[in-house]
mmCIF file with all atom_site columns, C-alpha atoms in Angstrom:
data_model
loop_
_atom_site.group_PDB
_atom_site.id
_atom_site.type_symbol
_atom_site.label_atom_id
_atom_site.label_alt_id
_atom_site.label_comp_id
_atom_site.label_asym_id
_atom_site.label_entity_id
_atom_site.label_seq_id
_atom_site.pdbx_PDB_ins_code
_atom_site.Cartn_x
_atom_site.Cartn_y
_atom_site.Cartn_z
_atom_site.occupancy
_atom_site.B_iso_or_equiv
_atom_site.pdbx_formal_charge
_atom_site.auth_seq_id
_atom_site.auth_comp_id
_atom_site.auth_asym_id
_atom_site.auth_atom_id
_atom_site.pdbx_PDB_model_num
ATOM 1   C CA . UNK D 1 1   ? 21.206 19.820  -14.977 1.00 56.00 ? 22  UNK D CA 1
ATOM 2   C CA . UNK D 1 2   ? 17.951 18.464  -13.544 1.00 65.00 ? 23  UNK D CA 1
ATOM 3   C CA . UNK D 1 3   ? 16.931 14.931  -14.518 1.00 73.00 ? 24  UNK D CA 1
ATOM 4   C CA . UNK D 1 4   ? 13.351 14.390  -15.627 1.00 88.00 ? 25  UNK D CA 1
ATOM 5   C CA . UNK D 1 5   ? 11.176 12.541  -13.117 1.00 94.00 ? 26  UNK D CA 1
ATOM 6   C CA . UNK D 1 6   ? 10.012 9.057   -14.155 1.00 95.00 ? 27  UNK D CA 1
ATOM 7   C CA . UNK D 1 7   ? 6.591  8.493   -12.573 1.00 96.00 ? 28  UNK D CA 1
ATOM 8   C CA . UNK D 1 8   ? 6.977  4.730   -13.080 1.00 97.00 ? 29  UNK D CA 1
ATOM 9   C CA . UNK D 1 9   ? 10.075 4.329   -10.908 1.00 98.00 ? 30  UNK D CA 1
ATOM 10  C CA . UNK D 1 10  ? 9.771  1.692   -8.207  1.00 97.00 ? 31  UNK D CA 1
ATOM 11  C CA . UNK D 1 11  ? 9.319  4.188   -5.353  1.00 98.00 ? 32  UNK D CA 1
ATOM 12  C CA . UNK D 1 12  ? 6.588  6.083   -7.219  1.00 98.00 ? 33  UNK D CA 1
ATOM 13  C CA . UNK D 1 13  ? 4.822  2.754   -7.705  1.00 98.00 ? 34  UNK D CA 1
ATOM 14  C CA . UNK D 1 14  ? 5.171  1.949   -3.994  1.00 98.00 ? 35  UNK D CA 1
ATOM 15  C CA . UNK D 1 15  ? 3.795  5.399   -3.121  1.00 98.00 ? 36  UNK D CA 1
ATOM 16  C CA . UNK D 1 16  ? 0.763  4.740   -5.349  1.00 97.00 ? 37  UNK D CA 1
ATOM 17  C CA . UNK D 1 17  ? 0.196  1.354   -3.708  1.00 97.00 ? 38  UNK D CA 1
ATOM 18  C CA . UNK D 1 18  ? 1.003  -0.574  -6.886  1.00 98.00 ? 39  UNK D CA 1
ATOM 19  C CA . UNK D 1 19  ? 3.897  -2.442  -5.273  1.00 97.00 ? 40  UNK D CA 1
ATOM 20  C CA . UNK D 1 20  ? 4.183  -3.750  -1.711  1.00 96.00 ? 41  UNK D CA 1
ATOM 21  C CA . UNK D 1 21  ? 6.713  -2.704  0.882   1.00 98.00 ? 42  UNK D CA 1
ATOM 22  C CA . UNK D 1 22  ? 7.444  -3.349  4.550   1.00 98.00 ? 43  UNK D CA 1
ATOM 23  C CA . UNK D 1 23  ? 6.371  0.073   5.784   1.00 99.00 ? 44  UNK D CA 1
ATOM 24  C CA . UNK D 1 24  ? 7.582  1.255   9.179   1.00 99.00 ? 45  UNK D CA 1
ATOM 25  C CA . UNK D 1 25  ? 6.512  4.918   9.125   1.00 99.00 ? 46  UNK D CA 1
ATOM 26  C CA . UNK D 1 26  ? 4.343  7.291   7.132   1.00 98.00 ? 47  UNK D CA 1
ATOM 27  C CA . UNK D 1 27  ? 3.238  10.893  7.448   1.00 98.00 ? 48  UNK D CA 1
ATOM 28  C CA . UNK D 1 28  ? 1.695  13.386  5.035   1.00 98.00 ? 49  UNK D CA 1
ATOM 29  C CA . UNK D 1 29  ? 5.009  14.001  3.239   1.00 99.00 ? 50  UNK D CA 1
ATOM 30  C CA . UNK D 1 30  ? 7.103  10.823  3.568   1.00 99.00 ? 51  UNK D CA 1
ATOM 31  C CA . UNK D 1 31  ? 7.045  7.066   3.821   1.00 99.00 ? 52  UNK D CA 1
ATOM 32  C CA . UNK D 1 32  ? 9.714  4.780   5.283   1.00 99.00 ? 53  UNK D CA 1
ATOM 33  C CA . UNK D 1 33  ? 10.166 1.097   4.561   1.00 99.00 ? 54  UNK D CA 1
ATOM 34  C CA . UNK D 1 34  ? 12.753 -1.665  4.707   1.00 99.00 ? 55  UNK D CA 1
ATOM 35  C CA . UNK D 1 35  ? 15.319 -1.794  1.895   1.00 97.00 ? 56  UNK D CA 1
ATOM 36  C CA . UNK D 1 36  ? 14.796 -5.130  0.109   1.00 96.00 ? 57  UNK D CA 1
ATOM 37  C CA . UNK D 1 37  ? 18.529 -5.312  -0.655  1.00 95.00 ? 58  UNK D CA 1
ATOM 38  C CA . UNK D 1 38  ? 19.902 -4.195  2.713   1.00 96.00 ? 59  UNK D CA 1
ATOM 39  C CA . UNK D 1 39  ? 23.514 -3.431  3.428   1.00 95.00 ? 60  UNK D CA 1
ATOM 40  C CA . UNK D 1 40  ? 22.930 -4.496  7.045   1.00 96.00 ? 61  UNK D CA 1
ATOM 41  C CA . UNK D 1 41  ? 20.039 -5.718  9.173   1.00 96.00 ? 62  UNK D CA 1
ATOM 42  C CA . UNK D 1 42  ? 17.638 -2.842  9.754   1.00 98.00 ? 63  UNK D CA 1
ATOM 43  C CA . UNK D 1 43  ? 18.569 -0.907  6.580   1.00 98.00 ? 64  UNK D CA 1
ATOM 44  C CA . UNK D 1 44  ? 15.586 1.389   6.089   1.00 99.00 ? 65  UNK D CA 1
ATOM 45  C CA . UNK D 1 45  ? 14.677 3.905   3.388   1.00 99.00 ? 66  UNK D CA 1
ATOM 46  C CA . UNK D 1 46  ? 12.911 7.234   3.897   1.00 99.00 ? 67  UNK D CA 1
ATOM 47  C CA . UNK D 1 47  ? 11.193 8.398   0.722   1.00 99.00 ? 68  UNK D CA 1
ATOM 48  C CA . UNK D 1 48  ? 9.627  11.833  0.260   1.00 99.00 ? 69  UNK D CA 1
ATOM 49  C CA . UNK D 1 49  ? 6.231  11.682  -1.443  1.00 99.00 ? 70  UNK D CA 1
ATOM 50  C CA . UNK D 1 50  ? 7.126  14.698  -3.562  1.00 98.00 ? 71  UNK D CA 1
ATOM 51  C CA . UNK D 1 51  ? 8.091  13.844  -7.134  1.00 98.00 ? 72  UNK D CA 1
ATOM 52  C CA . UNK D 1 52  ? 11.798 14.644  -7.225  1.00 98.00 ? 73  UNK D CA 1
ATOM 53  C CA . UNK D 1 53  ? 14.710 12.713  -8.672  1.00 98.00 ? 74  UNK D CA 1
ATOM 54  C CA . UNK D 1 54  ? 17.295 14.035  -6.244  1.00 98.00 ? 75  UNK D CA 1
ATOM 55  C CA . UNK D 1 55  ? 18.024 16.638  -3.582  1.00 98.00 ? 76  UNK D CA 1
ATOM 56  C CA . UNK D 1 56  ? 18.385 19.328  -6.236  1.00 97.00 ? 77  UNK D CA 1
ATOM 57  C CA . UNK D 1 57  ? 14.785 18.900  -7.374  1.00 96.00 ? 78  UNK D CA 1
ATOM 58  C CA . UNK D 1 58  ? 13.258 18.608  -3.891  1.00 97.00 ? 79  UNK D CA 1
ATOM 59  C CA . UNK D 1 59  ? 11.440 21.649  -2.517  1.00 98.00 ? 80  UNK D CA 1
ATOM 60  C CA . UNK D 1 60  ? 12.597 23.248  0.733   1.00 98.00 ? 81  UNK D CA 1
ATOM 61  C CA . UNK D 1 61  ? 9.423  22.025  2.453   1.00 98.00 ? 82  UNK D CA 1
ATOM 62  C CA . UNK D 1 62  ? 10.013 18.528  1.077   1.00 98.00 ? 83  UNK D CA 1
ATOM 63  C CA . UNK D 1 63  ? 13.606 18.577  2.286   1.00 98.00 ? 84  UNK D CA 1
ATOM 64  C CA . UNK D 1 64  ? 12.554 19.674  5.772   1.00 99.00 ? 85  UNK D CA 1
ATOM 65  C CA . UNK D 1 65  ? 9.909  16.940  5.931   1.00 99.00 ? 86  UNK D CA 1
ATOM 66  C CA . UNK D 1 66  ? 12.394 14.331  4.707   1.00 99.00 ? 87  UNK D CA 1
ATOM 67  C CA . UNK D 1 67  ? 15.012 15.223  7.317   1.00 98.00 ? 88  UNK D CA 1
ATOM 68  C CA . UNK D 1 68  ? 12.381 15.282  10.069  1.00 99.00 ? 89  UNK D CA 1
ATOM 69  C CA . UNK D 1 69  ? 11.150 11.808  9.045   1.00 99.00 ? 90  UNK D CA 1
ATOM 70  C CA . UNK D 1 70  ? 14.710 10.518  8.657   1.00 99.00 ? 91  UNK D CA 1
ATOM 71  C CA . UNK D 1 71  ? 15.520 11.585  12.220  1.00 99.00 ? 92  UNK D CA 1
ATOM 72  C CA . UNK D 1 72  ? 12.362 9.926   13.588  1.00 99.00 ? 93  UNK D CA 1
ATOM 73  C CA . UNK D 1 73  ? 12.960 6.671   11.722  1.00 99.00 ? 94  UNK D CA 1
ATOM 74  C CA . UNK D 1 74  ? 16.695 6.620   12.518  1.00 99.00 ? 95  UNK D CA 1
ATOM 75  C CA . UNK D 1 75  ? 15.836 6.809   16.219  1.00 99.00 ? 96  UNK D CA 1
ATOM 76  C CA . UNK D 1 76  ? 13.526 3.823   15.772  1.00 99.00 ? 97  UNK D CA 1
ATOM 77  C CA . UNK D 1 77  ? 16.135 1.841   13.850  1.00 99.00 ? 98  UNK D CA 1
ATOM 78  C CA . UNK D 1 78  ? 18.747 2.608   16.516  1.00 99.00 ? 99  UNK D CA 1
ATOM 79  C CA . UNK D 1 79  ? 16.365 1.532   19.288  1.00 98.00 ? 100 UNK D CA 1
ATOM 80  C CA . UNK D 1 80  ? 15.360 -1.646  17.440  1.00 99.00 ? 101 UNK D CA 1
ATOM 81  C CA . UNK D 1 81  ? 18.805 -2.846  16.373  1.00 98.00 ? 102 UNK D CA 1
ATOM 82  C CA . UNK D 1 82  ? 21.180 -1.286  18.948  1.00 98.00 ? 103 UNK D CA 1
ATOM 83  C CA . UNK D 1 83  ? 23.993 -0.739  16.418  1.00 98.00 ? 104 UNK D CA 1
ATOM 84  C CA . UNK D 1 84  ? 27.396 0.696   17.230  1.00 98.00 ? 105 UNK D CA 1
ATOM 85  C CA . UNK D 1 85  ? 26.631 3.520   14.793  1.00 98.00 ? 106 UNK D CA 1
ATOM 86  C CA . UNK D 1 86  ? 24.197 4.568   12.074  1.00 98.00 ? 107 UNK D CA 1
ATOM 87  C CA . UNK D 1 87  ? 25.012 5.783   8.567   1.00 98.00 ? 108 UNK D CA 1
ATOM 88  C CA . UNK D 1 88  ? 22.495 8.152   7.003   1.00 98.00 ? 109 UNK D CA 1
ATOM 89  C CA . UNK D 1 89  ? 23.145 8.715   3.318   1.00 98.00 ? 110 UNK D CA 1
ATOM 90  C CA . UNK D 1 90  ? 21.520 10.095  0.202   1.00 98.00 ? 111 UNK D CA 1
ATOM 91  C CA . UNK D 1 91  ? 22.861 9.670   -3.353  1.00 96.00 ? 112 UNK D CA 1
ATOM 92  C CA . UNK D 1 92  ? 22.353 12.064  -6.285  1.00 96.00 ? 113 UNK D CA 1
ATOM 93  C CA . UNK D 1 93  ? 22.807 10.569  -9.753  1.00 94.00 ? 114 UNK D CA 1
ATOM 94  C CA . UNK D 1 94  ? 23.965 7.196   -11.005 1.00 92.00 ? 115 UNK D CA 1
ATOM 95  C CA . UNK D 1 95  ? 27.629 8.202   -10.745 1.00 94.00 ? 116 UNK D CA 1
ATOM 96  C CA . UNK D 1 96  ? 27.078 8.800   -7.015  1.00 94.00 ? 117 UNK D CA 1
ATOM 97  C CA . UNK D 1 97  ? 25.417 5.405   -6.525  1.00 92.00 ? 118 UNK D CA 1
ATOM 98  C CA . UNK D 1 98  ? 21.740 6.360   -6.893  1.00 94.00 ? 119 UNK D CA 1
ATOM 99  C CA . UNK D 1 99  ? 19.902 3.287   -8.214  1.00 93.00 ? 120 UNK D CA 1
ATOM 100 C CA . UNK D 1 100 ? 16.289 4.544   -8.039  1.00 96.00 ? 121 UNK D CA 1
ATOM 101 C CA . UNK D 1 101 ? 15.521 7.918   -9.668  1.00 96.00 ? 122 UNK D CA 1
ATOM 102 C CA . UNK D 1 102 ? 13.394 9.185   -6.769  1.00 98.00 ? 123 UNK D CA 1
ATOM 103 C CA . UNK D 1 103 ? 15.014 10.984  -3.853  1.00 98.00 ? 124 UNK D CA 1
ATOM 104 C CA . UNK D 1 104 ? 15.448 8.791   -0.790  1.00 98.00 ? 125 UNK D CA 1
ATOM 105 C CA . UNK D 1 105 ? 17.539 8.537   2.347   1.00 99.00 ? 126 UNK D CA 1
ATOM 106 C CA . UNK D 1 106 ? 19.269 5.386   3.587   1.00 98.00 ? 127 UNK D CA 1
ATOM 107 C CA . UNK D 1 107 ? 19.419 4.575   7.302   1.00 99.00 ? 128 UNK D CA 1
ATOM 108 C CA . UNK D 1 108 ? 22.026 1.848   7.719   1.00 98.00 ? 129 UNK D CA 1
ATOM 109 C CA . UNK D 1 109 ? 22.902 0.369   11.132  1.00 98.00 ? 130 UNK D CA 1
ATOM 110 C CA . UNK D 1 110 ? 26.642 -0.271  11.514  1.00 97.00 ? 131 UNK D CA 1
ATOM 111 C CA . UNK D 1 111 ? 28.439 -2.726  13.747  1.00 95.00 ? 132 UNK D CA 1
ATOM 112 C CA . UNK D 1 112 ? 32.178 -2.666  14.419  1.00 95.00 ? 133 UNK D CA 1
ATOM 113 C CA . UNK D 1 113 ? 32.560 -6.395  13.716  1.00 92.00 ? 134 UNK D CA 1
ATOM 114 C CA . UNK D 1 114 ? 30.392 -6.626  10.569  1.00 90.00 ? 135 UNK D CA 1
ATOM 115 C CA . UNK D 1 115 ? 31.286 -5.344  7.099   1.00 88.00 ? 136 UNK D CA 1
ATOM 116 C CA . UNK D 1 116 ? 28.523 -3.815  5.004   1.00 88.00 ? 137 UNK D CA 1
ATOM 117 C CA . UNK D 1 117 ? 26.938 -5.911  2.300   1.00 86.00 ? 138 UNK D CA 1
ATOM 118 C CA . UNK D 1 118 ? 27.117 -4.437  -1.206  1.00 78.00 ? 139 UNK D CA 1
ATOM 119 C CA . UNK D 1 119 ? 24.636 -1.705  -2.147  1.00 75.00 ? 140 UNK D CA 1
ATOM 120 C CA . UNK D 1 120 ? 21.693 -3.069  -4.185  1.00 67.00 ? 141 UNK D CA 1
ATOM 121 C CA . UNK D 1 121 ? 23.316 -6.490  -4.564  1.00 76.00 ? 142 UNK D CA 1
ATOM 122 C CA . UNK D 1 122 ? 21.268 -9.239  -2.918  1.00 82.00 ? 143 UNK D CA 1
ATOM 123 C CA . UNK D 1 123 ? 17.582 -9.364  -2.035  1.00 90.00 ? 144 UNK D CA 1
ATOM 124 C CA . UNK D 1 124 ? 16.806 -10.230 1.581   1.00 92.00 ? 145 UNK D CA 1
ATOM 125 C CA . UNK D 1 125 ? 14.336 -12.965 2.533   1.00 91.00 ? 146 UNK D CA 1
ATOM 126 C CA . UNK D 1 126 ? 10.849 -11.428 2.822   1.00 96.00 ? 147 UNK D CA 1
ATOM 127 C CA . UNK D 1 127 ? 10.158 -13.081 6.193   1.00 97.00 ? 148 UNK D CA 1
ATOM 128 C CA . UNK D 1 128 ? 13.326 -11.505 7.594   1.00 97.00 ? 149 UNK D CA 1
ATOM 129 C CA . UNK D 1 129 ? 12.350 -8.075  6.244   1.00 97.00 ? 150 UNK D CA 1
ATOM 130 C CA . UNK D 1 130 ? 8.918  -8.439  7.827   1.00 98.00 ? 151 UNK D CA 1
ATOM 131 C CA . UNK D 1 131 ? 10.526 -9.242  11.196  1.00 98.00 ? 152 UNK D CA 1
ATOM 132 C CA . UNK D 1 132 ? 12.869 -6.267  10.876  1.00 98.00 ? 153 UNK D CA 1
ATOM 133 C CA . UNK D 1 133 ? 9.953  -3.970  10.016  1.00 98.00 ? 154 UNK D CA 1
ATOM 134 C CA . UNK D 1 134 ? 8.049  -5.206  13.068  1.00 99.00 ? 155 UNK D CA 1
ATOM 135 C CA . UNK D 1 135 ? 11.056 -4.416  15.266  1.00 99.00 ? 156 UNK D CA 1
ATOM 136 C CA . UNK D 1 136 ? 11.303 -0.866  13.920  1.00 99.00 ? 157 UNK D CA 1
ATOM 137 C CA . UNK D 1 137 ? 7.547  -0.302  14.250  1.00 99.00 ? 158 UNK D CA 1
ATOM 138 C CA . UNK D 1 138 ? 7.641  -1.514  17.870  1.00 98.00 ? 159 UNK D CA 1
ATOM 139 C CA . UNK D 1 139 ? 10.644 0.701   18.631  1.00 98.00 ? 160 UNK D CA 1
ATOM 140 C CA . UNK D 1 140 ? 8.950  3.751   17.103  1.00 98.00 ? 161 UNK D CA 1
ATOM 141 C CA . UNK D 1 141 ? 5.841  3.082   19.197  1.00 97.00 ? 162 UNK D CA 1
ATOM 142 C CA . UNK D 1 142 ? 7.984  2.735   22.338  1.00 96.00 ? 163 UNK D CA 1
ATOM 143 C CA . UNK D 1 143 ? 9.823  5.989   21.618  1.00 96.00 ? 164 UNK D CA 1
ATOM 144 C CA . UNK D 1 144 ? 6.573  7.823   20.927  1.00 91.00 ? 165 UNK D CA 1
ATOM 145 C CA . UNK D 1 145 ? 5.456  6.514   24.290  1.00 81.00 ? 166 UNK D CA 1
#
């Protein structure tokens, strides 16, 4: 059962430039920006530009572009934050934890001595998010070399 796409969801509005974000990466098919309610420092979202609620509604080309962008951005996040590990996740449906009805991928740095903050619980300070975005942007530039 495919959910109907809501063109006024927060990510669609970000894609149209109606809402701001701390963008770290963009190509023809995707955009990546800092999660405003991060589970850890450096938590970044990769959002396909294609209108799809979840992985089931995403085209094969959109899926390929999303994974390619997720790999690029994850490398930048890893370089910028030097975590012990990185969780890459994607939720499909409210019962699975999806809070925005537009497909997106989470890149979450993990540290052995730090528990994750709750998903979509507390908004991070905007100045901190800006600093984190700058770190990821610098790391991506370094890796691109």
